[in-house]
Tab-separated table of C-alpha atoms and ligand atoms in Angstrom:
chain	number	residue	atom	x	y	z
A	1	UNK	CA	3.124	-36.104	-10.784
A	2	UNK	CA	2.509	-32.758	-12.959
A	3	UNK	CA	5.566	-30.147	-13.502
A	4	UNK	CA	4.929	-26.270	-11.881
A	5	UNK	CA	4.401	-24.039	-14.082
A	6	UNK	CA	6.696	-21.006	-13.407
A	7	UNK	CA	5.650	-18.050	-14.697
A	8	UNK	CA	7.222	-15.483	-16.647
A	9	UNK	CA	9.844	-12.521	-15.724
A	10	UNK	CA	7.495	-9.527	-15.817
A	11	UNK	CA	9.968	-6.506	-15.944
A	12	UNK	CA	9.443	-3.819	-13.700
A	13	UNK	CA	10.889	-0.460	-14.180
A	14	UNK	CA	11.387	2.259	-11.399
A	15	UNK	CA	12.119	5.482	-12.078
A	16	UNK	CA	14.550	7.563	-9.901
A	17	UNK	CA	16.005	4.306	-7.941
A	18	UNK	CA	18.687	5.598	-6.421
A	19	UNK	CA	16.083	8.033	-4.607
A	20	UNK	CA	14.193	7.418	-0.841
A	21	UNK	CA	10.530	6.418	-2.430
A	22	UNK	CA	12.994	3.922	-4.615
A	23	UNK	CA	15.358	2.723	-1.577
A	24	UNK	CA	12.269	1.808	0.442
A	25	UNK	CA	9.963	0.040	-3.410
A	26	UNK	CA	12.763	-2.140	-5.192
A	27	UNK	CA	12.674	-4.468	-2.219
A	28	UNK	CA	9.497	-5.077	-2.075
A	29	UNK	CA	9.390	-5.531	-5.669
A	30	UNK	CA	12.309	-7.603	-5.624
A	31	UNK	CA	10.105	-9.984	-2.103
A	32	UNK	CA	6.513	-10.058	-4.465
A	33	UNK	CA	4.987	-7.338	-2.335
A	34	UNK	CA	4.076	-5.922	-5.999
A	35	UNK	CA	3.562	-8.429	-8.413
A	36	UNK	CA	2.722	-11.495	-6.516
A	37	UNK	CA	5.043	-14.280	-4.066
A	38	UNK	CA	5.304	-16.762	-7.253
A	39	UNK	CA	6.133	-13.924	-9.795
A	40	UNK	CA	10.015	-12.980	-11.081
A	41	UNK	CA	10.688	-9.405	-12.146
A	42	UNK	CA	13.420	-8.036	-13.884
A	43	UNK	CA	14.512	-4.547	-12.105
A	44	UNK	CA	14.463	-1.486	-14.511
A	45	UNK	CA	16.157	0.915	-11.764
A	46	UNK	CA	16.393	4.505	-13.345
A	47	UNK	CA	18.338	7.365	-12.070
A	48	UNK	CA	20.001	11.096	-14.097
A	49	UNK	CA	23.525	11.086	-14.037
A	50	UNK	CA	24.296	13.222	-10.583
A	51	UNK	CA	23.017	10.432	-8.593
A	52	UNK	CA	25.065	7.631	-10.739
A	53	UNK	CA	26.653	6.831	-7.760
A	54	UNK	CA	24.350	5.780	-5.443
A	55	UNK	CA	22.132	3.808	-8.125
A	56	UNK	CA	25.054	2.303	-7.917
A	57	UNK	CA	24.783	1.332	-4.390
A	58	UNK	CA	21.408	0.515	-4.145
A	59	UNK	CA	22.273	-2.363	-7.933
A	60	UNK	CA	25.005	-3.634	-5.786
A	61	UNK	CA	22.601	-4.061	-2.366
A	62	UNK	CA	19.846	-5.347	-5.029
A	63	UNK	CA	22.498	-7.609	-5.494
A	64	UNK	CA	23.749	-9.235	-2.185
A	65	UNK	CA	20.093	-9.627	-1.422
A	66	UNK	CA	19.770	-12.608	-3.585
A	67	UNK	CA	16.286	-12.268	-4.160
A	68	UNK	CA	14.949	-15.511	-5.300
A	69	UNK	CA	12.315	-14.011	-7.812
A	70	UNK	CA	15.526	-11.241	-9.332
A	71	UNK	CA	15.574	-13.097	-12.336
A	72	UNK	CA	18.126	-9.283	-13.210
A	73	UNK	CA	18.881	-6.189	-13.593
A	74	UNK	CA	18.955	-3.224	-15.124
A	75	UNK	CA	21.085	-0.192	-14.095
A	76	UNK	CA	20.760	3.428	-16.423
A	77	UNK	CA	21.448	6.756	-16.717
A	78	UNK	CA	19.807	5.985	-19.964
A	79	UNK	CA	15.368	6.451	-20.664
A	80	UNK	CA	15.072	4.934	-23.779
A	81	UNK	CA	18.200	1.264	-22.196
A	82	UNK	CA	14.989	1.505	-19.091
A	83	UNK	CA	11.949	1.578	-20.971
A	84	UNK	CA	13.162	-1.344	-23.039
A	85	UNK	CA	10.479	-3.744	-22.365
A	86	UNK	CA	8.525	-3.032	-19.189
A	87	UNK	CA	5.448	-4.244	-18.260
A	88	UNK	CA	5.194	-2.008	-15.396
A	89	UNK	CA	6.302	0.836	-14.955
A	90	UNK	CA	6.518	3.085	-11.215
A	91	UNK	CA	7.543	6.743	-12.456
A	92	UNK	CA	9.092	8.332	-8.574
A	93	UNK	CA	12.285	10.008	-10.731
A	94	UNK	CA	11.154	13.797	-9.934
A	95	UNK	CA	13.000	16.895	-9.122
A	96	UNK	CA	11.589	18.320	-5.820
A	97	UNK	CA	10.915	21.676	-5.047
A	98	UNK	CA	13.903	23.823	-3.079
A	99	UNK	CA	14.096	26.936	-0.405
A	100	UNK	CA	13.300	29.849	-2.918
A	101	UNK	CA	12.068	27.664	-5.584
A	102	UNK	CA	8.412	29.259	-7.328
A	103	UNK	CA	5.482	26.219	-7.694
A	104	UNK	CA	6.019	27.278	-11.746
A	105	UNK	CA	9.850	26.895	-11.815
A	106	UNK	CA	9.069	23.492	-10.267
A	107	UNK	CA	5.862	22.543	-12.591
A	108	UNK	CA	8.104	23.318	-15.933
A	109	UNK	CA	10.951	20.876	-14.528
A	110	UNK	CA	8.734	17.795	-13.816
A	111	UNK	CA	6.619	18.531	-17.069
A	112	UNK	CA	9.763	18.088	-19.714
A	113	UNK	CA	11.007	15.274	-17.464
A	114	UNK	CA	7.562	13.140	-17.894
A	115	UNK	CA	7.140	14.878	-21.385
A	116	UNK	CA	10.418	13.492	-22.128
A	117	UNK	CA	9.368	9.933	-20.368
A	118	UNK	CA	6.329	9.399	-22.044
A	119	UNK	CA	8.244	9.669	-25.141
A	120	UNK	CA	10.483	6.430	-24.192
A	121	UNK	CA	7.890	4.908	-23.122
A	122	UNK	CA	6.193	5.049	-26.323
A	123	UNK	CA	8.541	4.160	-28.473
A	124	UNK	CA	10.150	1.393	-26.115
A	125	UNK	CA	7.567	-0.312	-23.031
A	126	UNK	CA	6.079	-2.990	-23.911
A	127	UNK	CA	2.811	-3.514	-25.409
A	128	UNK	CA	0.078	-3.339	-22.788
A	129	UNK	CA	2.238	-1.518	-20.321
A	130	UNK	CA	1.025	0.441	-17.052
A	131	UNK	CA	1.647	3.064	-15.377
A	132	UNK	CA	2.129	4.686	-12.075
A	133	UNK	CA	2.730	7.831	-11.242
A	134	UNK	CA	4.031	8.921	-7.595
A	135	UNK	CA	6.579	11.249	-8.839
A	136	UNK	CA	4.297	15.458	-8.078
A	137	UNK	CA	2.053	17.201	-8.926
A	138	UNK	CA	1.954	13.521	-9.227
A	139	UNK	CA	-1.544	13.838	-10.958
A	140	UNK	CA	-0.146	16.830	-13.837
A	141	UNK	CA	2.924	15.043	-14.372
A	142	UNK	CA	0.705	11.499	-14.717
A	143	UNK	CA	-1.630	13.790	-17.370
A	144	UNK	CA	1.481	15.510	-19.573
A	145	UNK	CA	2.371	11.898	-19.520
A	146	UNK	CA	-0.485	10.813	-20.707
A	147	UNK	CA	-0.581	13.340	-23.621
A	148	UNK	CA	2.615	12.596	-24.502
A	149	UNK	CA	2.916	8.467	-25.000
A	150	UNK	CA	-0.698	8.241	-26.312
A	151	UNK	CA	-1.208	6.548	-28.633
A	152	UNK	CA	0.886	4.216	-27.522
A	153	UNK	CA	-0.046	3.565	-23.857
A	154	UNK	CA	-3.934	4.380	-23.699
A	155	UNK	CA	-5.064	6.376	-20.909
A	156	UNK	CA	-5.897	3.502	-19.036
A	157	UNK	CA	-3.112	2.395	-18.848
A	158	UNK	CA	-1.834	5.351	-16.405
A	159	UNK	CA	-2.226	6.072	-13.357
A	160	UNK	CA	-0.438	8.205	-10.716
A	161	UNK	CA	-0.541	7.705	-6.376
A	162	UNK	CA	-2.758	8.673	-4.494
A	163	UNK	CA	-3.078	5.313	-2.436
A	164	UNK	CA	-1.284	6.772	-0.194
A	165	UNK	CA	-3.377	8.937	0.763
A	166	UNK	CA	-6.563	6.007	0.618
A	167	UNK	CA	-4.449	4.021	2.865
A	168	UNK	CA	-3.776	6.885	5.421
A	169	UNK	CA	-7.087	7.385	5.926
A	170	UNK	CA	-8.038	3.985	7.003
A	171	UNK	CA	-5.119	4.162	9.218
A	172	UNK	CA	-7.149	6.721	11.159
A	173	UNK	CA	-10.666	5.424	10.640
A	174	UNK	CA	-8.939	2.316	13.110
A	175	UNK	CA	-6.935	4.626	15.214
A	176	UNK	CA	-9.843	6.026	15.478
A	177	UNK	CA	-12.154	3.218	16.340
A	178	UNK	CA	-9.949	0.747	17.630
A	179	UNK	CA	-10.127	-1.622	15.229
A	180	UNK	CA	-8.002	-4.045	12.094
A	181	UNK	CA	-7.441	-2.051	10.210
A	182	UNK	CA	-7.965	-4.130	7.375
A	183	UNK	CA	-10.953	-4.268	9.530
A	184	UNK	CA	-12.329	-0.838	7.411
A	185	UNK	CA	-12.701	-0.455	3.998
A	186	UNK	CA	-14.355	1.651	1.884
A	187	UNK	CA	-12.866	4.861	1.987
A	188	UNK	CA	-12.277	6.968	-1.245
A	189	UNK	CA	-9.635	9.985	-1.846
A	190	UNK	CA	-11.495	12.539	-4.208
A	191	UNK	CA	-9.137	14.427	-6.631
A	192	UNK	CA	-5.633	16.274	-6.375
A	193	UNK	CA	-2.631	13.819	-4.368
A	194	UNK	CA	-1.891	17.326	-2.860
A	195	UNK	CA	-4.117	19.345	0.608
A	196	UNK	CA	-7.428	20.049	-2.097
A	197	UNK	CA	-8.130	16.251	-1.707
A	198	UNK	CA	-11.137	15.344	-0.113
A	199	UNK	CA	-10.923	11.586	1.861
A	200	UNK	CA	-13.974	10.459	2.087
A	201	UNK	CA	-15.770	8.650	4.734
A	202	UNK	CA	-19.837	8.327	3.815
A	203	UNK	CA	-19.274	5.209	1.969
A	204	UNK	CA	-16.694	3.397	4.588
A	205	UNK	CA	-17.641	0.055	6.700
A	206	UNK	CA	-16.125	-1.816	9.536
A	207	UNK	CA	-15.753	-5.487	10.035
A	208	UNK	CA	-17.545	-4.777	13.424
A	209	UNK	CA	-17.719	-8.888	14.280
A	210	UNK	CA	-21.148	-8.711	13.258
A	211	UNK	CA	-21.412	-7.526	9.664
A	212	UNK	CA	-19.776	-4.533	8.185
A	213	UNK	CA	-21.363	-1.228	9.249
A	214	UNK	CA	-21.070	2.111	7.886
A	215	UNK	CA	-17.847	3.594	10.015
A	216	UNK	CA	-20.565	7.363	9.937
A	217	UNK	CA	-23.231	4.438	12.717
A	218	UNK	CA	-20.008	3.830	14.487
A	219	UNK	CA	-18.260	5.585	15.819
A	220	UNK	CA	-19.509	8.074	18.381
A	221	UNK	CA	-18.370	11.202	17.987
A	222	UNK	CA	-20.489	11.254	13.583
A	223	UNK	CA	-18.196	15.533	13.436
A	224	UNK	CA	-15.139	14.308	13.787
A	225	UNK	CA	-14.998	12.687	9.885
A	226	UNK	CA	-16.339	16.136	8.880
A	227	UNK	CA	-13.555	17.820	10.284
A	228	UNK	CA	-10.527	16.487	11.801
A	229	UNK	CA	-10.159	13.094	8.851
A	230	UNK	CA	-10.370	15.364	6.061
A	231	UNK	CA	-7.558	17.654	7.336
A	232	UNK	CA	-5.236	15.359	9.143
A	233	UNK	CA	-5.004	12.603	6.118
A	234	UNK	CA	-4.463	16.069	3.600
A	235	UNK	CA	-2.317	17.178	5.946
A	236	UNK	CA	0.031	13.669	7.080
A	237	UNK	CA	2.381	14.128	3.858
A	238	UNK	CA	3.074	18.101	5.521
A	239	UNK	CA	3.119	16.473	9.155
A	240	UNK	CA	5.877	13.152	8.201
A	241	UNK	CA	8.281	16.044	6.188
A	242	UNK	CA	7.786	18.055	9.922
A	243	UNK	CA	9.364	14.914	11.297
A	244	UNK	CA	12.032	13.548	8.957
A	245	UNK	CA	13.102	16.157	7.796
A	246	UNK	CA	11.800	14.983	4.300
A	247	UNK	CA	9.056	12.908	3.026
A	248	UNK	CA	6.995	9.634	2.918
A	249	UNK	CA	9.173	6.891	1.798
A	250	UNK	CA	8.227	4.074	3.453
A	251	UNK	CA	4.453	4.520	3.157
A	252	UNK	CA	4.304	5.993	-0.259
A	253	UNK	CA	6.948	3.578	-1.457
A	254	UNK	CA	4.052	0.374	0.091
A	255	UNK	CA	0.729	2.151	-0.685
A	256	UNK	CA	3.122	1.620	-4.858
A	257	UNK	CA	2.293	-1.861	-4.454
A	258	UNK	CA	-0.934	-1.972	-3.026
A	259	UNK	CA	-1.762	-0.057	-6.175
A	260	UNK	CA	-0.264	-1.567	-9.036
A	261	UNK	CA	-1.246	-5.339	-6.732
A	262	UNK	CA	-4.729	-4.331	-6.174
A	263	UNK	CA	-4.459	-2.747	-10.207
A	264	UNK	CA	-2.676	-6.238	-11.498
A	265	UNK	CA	-4.692	-8.760	-9.499
A	266	UNK	CA	-8.294	-7.340	-9.138
A	267	UNK	CA	-10.131	-6.078	-5.789
A	268	UNK	CA	-11.307	-7.876	-3.784
A	269	UNK	CA	-15.118	-8.740	-4.123
A	270	UNK	CA	-16.630	-6.144	-2.218
A	271	UNK	CA	-13.711	-3.673	-1.893
A	272	UNK	CA	-12.789	-0.506	-3.538
A	273	UNK	CA	-9.115	1.582	-3.206
A	274	UNK	CA	-8.219	5.299	-4.871
A	275	UNK	CA	-6.305	5.197	-7.590
A	276	UNK	CA	-5.411	8.756	-9.490
A	277	UNK	CA	-7.153	8.264	-13.265
A	278	UNK	CA	-8.340	9.647	-16.472
A	279	UNK	CA	-11.667	10.881	-15.400
A	280	UNK	CA	-14.695	9.617	-17.910
A	281	UNK	CA	-16.571	12.198	-16.649
A	282	UNK	CA	-18.557	10.393	-14.345
A	283	UNK	CA	-19.900	12.442	-10.827
A	284	UNK	CA	-18.839	15.774	-13.201
A	285	UNK	CA	-15.298	16.091	-12.957
A	286	UNK	CA	-14.646	16.892	-16.427
A	287	UNK	CA	-13.328	14.186	-17.976
A	288	UNK	CA	-9.707	13.857	-18.750
A	289	UNK	CA	-8.309	14.480	-15.782
A	290	UNK	CA	-6.430	12.918	-13.579
A	291	UNK	CA	-8.205	12.661	-10.845
A	292	UNK	CA	-8.536	9.985	-7.766
A	293	UNK	CA	-11.667	8.688	-7.667
A	294	UNK	CA	-12.369	4.916	-6.071
A	295	UNK	CA	-12.188	1.882	-8.060
A	296	UNK	CA	-12.260	-2.104	-8.276
A	297	UNK	CA	-10.174	-3.675	-10.603
A	298	UNK	CA	-10.992	-6.845	-12.179
A	299	UNK	CA	-8.141	-9.042	-15.183
A	300	UNK	CA	-6.346	-5.458	-15.025
A	301	UNK	CA	-8.649	-2.923	-15.599
A	302	UNK	CA	-9.334	-0.954	-13.712
A	303	UNK	CA	-12.936	1.057	-13.605
A	304	UNK	CA	-15.095	4.039	-11.283
A	305	UNK	CA	-17.478	2.598	-8.639
A	306	UNK	CA	-20.365	4.329	-9.870
A	307	UNK	CA	-23.380	5.050	-8.482
A	308	UNK	CA	-22.198	6.469	-5.029
A	309	UNK	CA	-25.029	9.466	-3.245
A	310	UNK	CA	-22.721	12.494	-2.991
A	311	UNK	CA	-24.413	15.067	-0.757
A	312	UNK	CA	-23.385	18.878	-1.020
A	313	UNK	CA	-20.532	18.839	0.999
A	314	UNK	CA	-18.995	15.765	-0.929
A	315	UNK	CA	-19.540	17.901	-4.033
A	316	UNK	CA	-18.834	20.963	-2.533
A	317	UNK	CA	-15.011	19.243	-1.635
A	318	UNK	CA	-14.601	17.184	-4.892
A	319	UNK	CA	-15.288	20.475	-6.916
A	320	UNK	CA	-12.151	22.376	-5.641
A	321	UNK	CA	-10.253	19.398	-5.737
A	322	UNK	CA	-11.215	19.491	-9.578
A	323	UNK	CA	-10.662	23.230	-9.974
A	324	UNK	CA	-7.312	23.236	-8.814
A	325	UNK	CA	-6.334	20.318	-10.899
A	326	UNK	CA	-7.902	22.731	-13.776
A	327	UNK	CA	-5.485	25.251	-12.524
A	328	UNK	CA	-2.133	22.517	-12.050
A	329	UNK	CA	-2.595	21.482	-15.883
A	330	UNK	CA	-3.212	25.540	-18.043
A	331	UNK	CA	0.087	26.113	-16.060
A	332	UNK	CA	2.256	23.182	-17.147
A	333	UNK	CA	1.193	23.709	-20.511
A	334	UNK	CA	2.610	26.932	-20.033
A	335	UNK	CA	5.413	25.741	-18.990
A	336	UNK	CA	5.786	23.802	-22.313
A	337	UNK	CA	5.053	26.350	-24.430
B	401	NAD	P1	13.795	12.036	-3.877
B	401	NAD	O1	14.819	13.138	-3.576
B	401	NAD	O2	15.216	10.949	-2.925
B	401	NAD	O3	14.219	10.805	-5.706
B	401	NAD	C1	14.186	11.308	-7.055
B	401	NAD	C2	14.426	10.719	-7.722
B	401	NAD	O4	14.821	10.936	-8.410
B	401	NAD	C3	16.740	11.168	-7.611
B	401	NAD	O5	17.120	10.294	-7.859
B	401	NAD	C4	16.866	11.843	-9.400
B	401	NAD	O6	17.988	11.739	-8.928
B	401	NAD	C5	16.041	11.093	-9.859
B	401	NAD	N1	15.805	11.951	-11.001
B	401	NAD	C6	14.868	13.548	-11.017
B	401	NAD	N2	14.822	13.652	-12.729
B	401	NAD	C7	14.672	12.616	-12.855
B	401	NAD	C8	15.043	12.092	-14.500
B	401	NAD	N3	14.876	12.486	-15.486
B	401	NAD	N4	15.245	10.386	-14.110
B	401	NAD	C9	15.167	9.889	-13.321
B	401	NAD	N5	15.269	10.272	-12.368
B	401	NAD	C10	14.721	11.552	-11.627
B	401	NAD	O7	12.545	11.903	-3.788
B	401	NAD	P2	11.887	11.359	-3.288
B	401	NAD	O8	11.346	10.829	-1.880
B	401	NAD	O9	11.708	8.980	-3.563
B	401	NAD	O10	9.754	10.883	-3.457
B	401	NAD	C11	10.464	11.142	-5.055
B	401	NAD	C12	8.929	11.841	-5.905
B	401	NAD	O11	7.479	11.163	-4.555
B	401	NAD	C13	8.927	12.889	-5.145
B	401	NAD	O12	8.315	13.727	-6.321
B	401	NAD	C14	8.172	12.843	-3.913
B	401	NAD	O13	7.639	14.246	-4.021
B	401	NAD	C15	6.310	12.521	-4.606
B	401	NAD	N6	6.223	11.253	-3.508
B	401	NAD	C16	4.376	11.478	-4.039
B	401	NAD	C17	3.721	10.291	-3.080
B	401	NAD	C18	2.611	10.150	-3.414
B	401	NAD	O14	2.119	9.754	-2.648
B	401	NAD	N7	1.584	10.578	-5.122
B	401	NAD	C19	4.267	10.140	-2.126
B	401	NAD	C20	5.888	10.544	-1.292
B	401	NAD	C21	6.003	10.787	-2.807
B	402	LMR	C1	3.109	13.370	0.691
B	402	LMR	O1	1.820	12.750	0.711
B	402	LMR	O2	3.498	12.314	1.328
B	402	LMR	C2	3.516	13.779	0.324
B	402	LMR	O3	3.074	13.643	-1.532
B	402	LMR	C3	4.389	14.585	0.485
B	402	LMR	C4	4.579	16.488	-0.416
B	402	LMR	O4	4.052	16.904	-0.322
B	402	LMR	O5	6.163	15.715	-0.411
């Protein structure tokens, strides 16, 4: 008979691997949830010296779980070693805001981390490496990474995580309509992964059993979509922090998997997802900003869904989030000077 074609392992980097999201993310990658159940992986774990013991523990547990798809583990505190030959880089590492810290203090630390890691990726990652920035401020960290990894890593290969917000929006609509979450699609998260993001259900559809219908037609209280739905999704991260005393990790790790999965393996026909990507000026968003758009993906390349009708209500919200991103960009660059 025909011999089964064995795939070559792909090197996947997780930075901040000793943290909460890292702990939830690494087993998902190792199980094939990110790149497919037949795709072997070599997992690169990066963290910093103060977290070296936790990093060691994660590494030991990864060995102990005996995942058949894991063909190797590289565990290191050196960015150059961590980035060597990686095809996928999930950047979760960063400095969280602590009590008494100004926004600018956090920004300046993260901006210099992302400047440094951009150079390591630029020098050592495999050609065509795809980068997903998870660490906050996710859009602006990705913007800095884009700048300093250029031209080796093209802007098309850099994204930030807004799939979590997208999935949260699907979850809210599915609860409201009492349908399975798989029967809701095509919500949109526009803008920043912050409370100015605009969760938009104007183009979302629901599978009624007799075909897909606009959510706006099916929902009994249309006003809910313009008010509570938006604020619930915008504030969900803060609500989790309040309840857990820690930020979301299970859902963030799962969303990071989804985002890479659909980017690399493609979006299903008739479905789009939200992803923070470099604006090309679509929908009047300033070119160059890392902004969340509806995207489809094919053969590893995303493209922004074009031609959606945008009403005045939506336009104002989309512009407000773009404005916040311009301010973050200015702050980030002022920190580098
Ligand atoms: P965490 O503090 O548990 O883990 C972060 C890890 O990064 C720590 O182990 C830390 O040692 C490490 N780190 C710090 N500086 C580093 C560097 N220079 N290189 C490598 N590693 C470094 O935090 P967490 O809960 O895992 O969250 C990680 C980040 O993700 C935070 O910034 C959080 O705000 C963000 N987040 C984003 C989303 C999203 O949807 N975009 C969702 C949830 C959380
Ligand atoms: C989330 O969306 O859960 C996190 O980004 C929340 C936060 O502010 O850290």
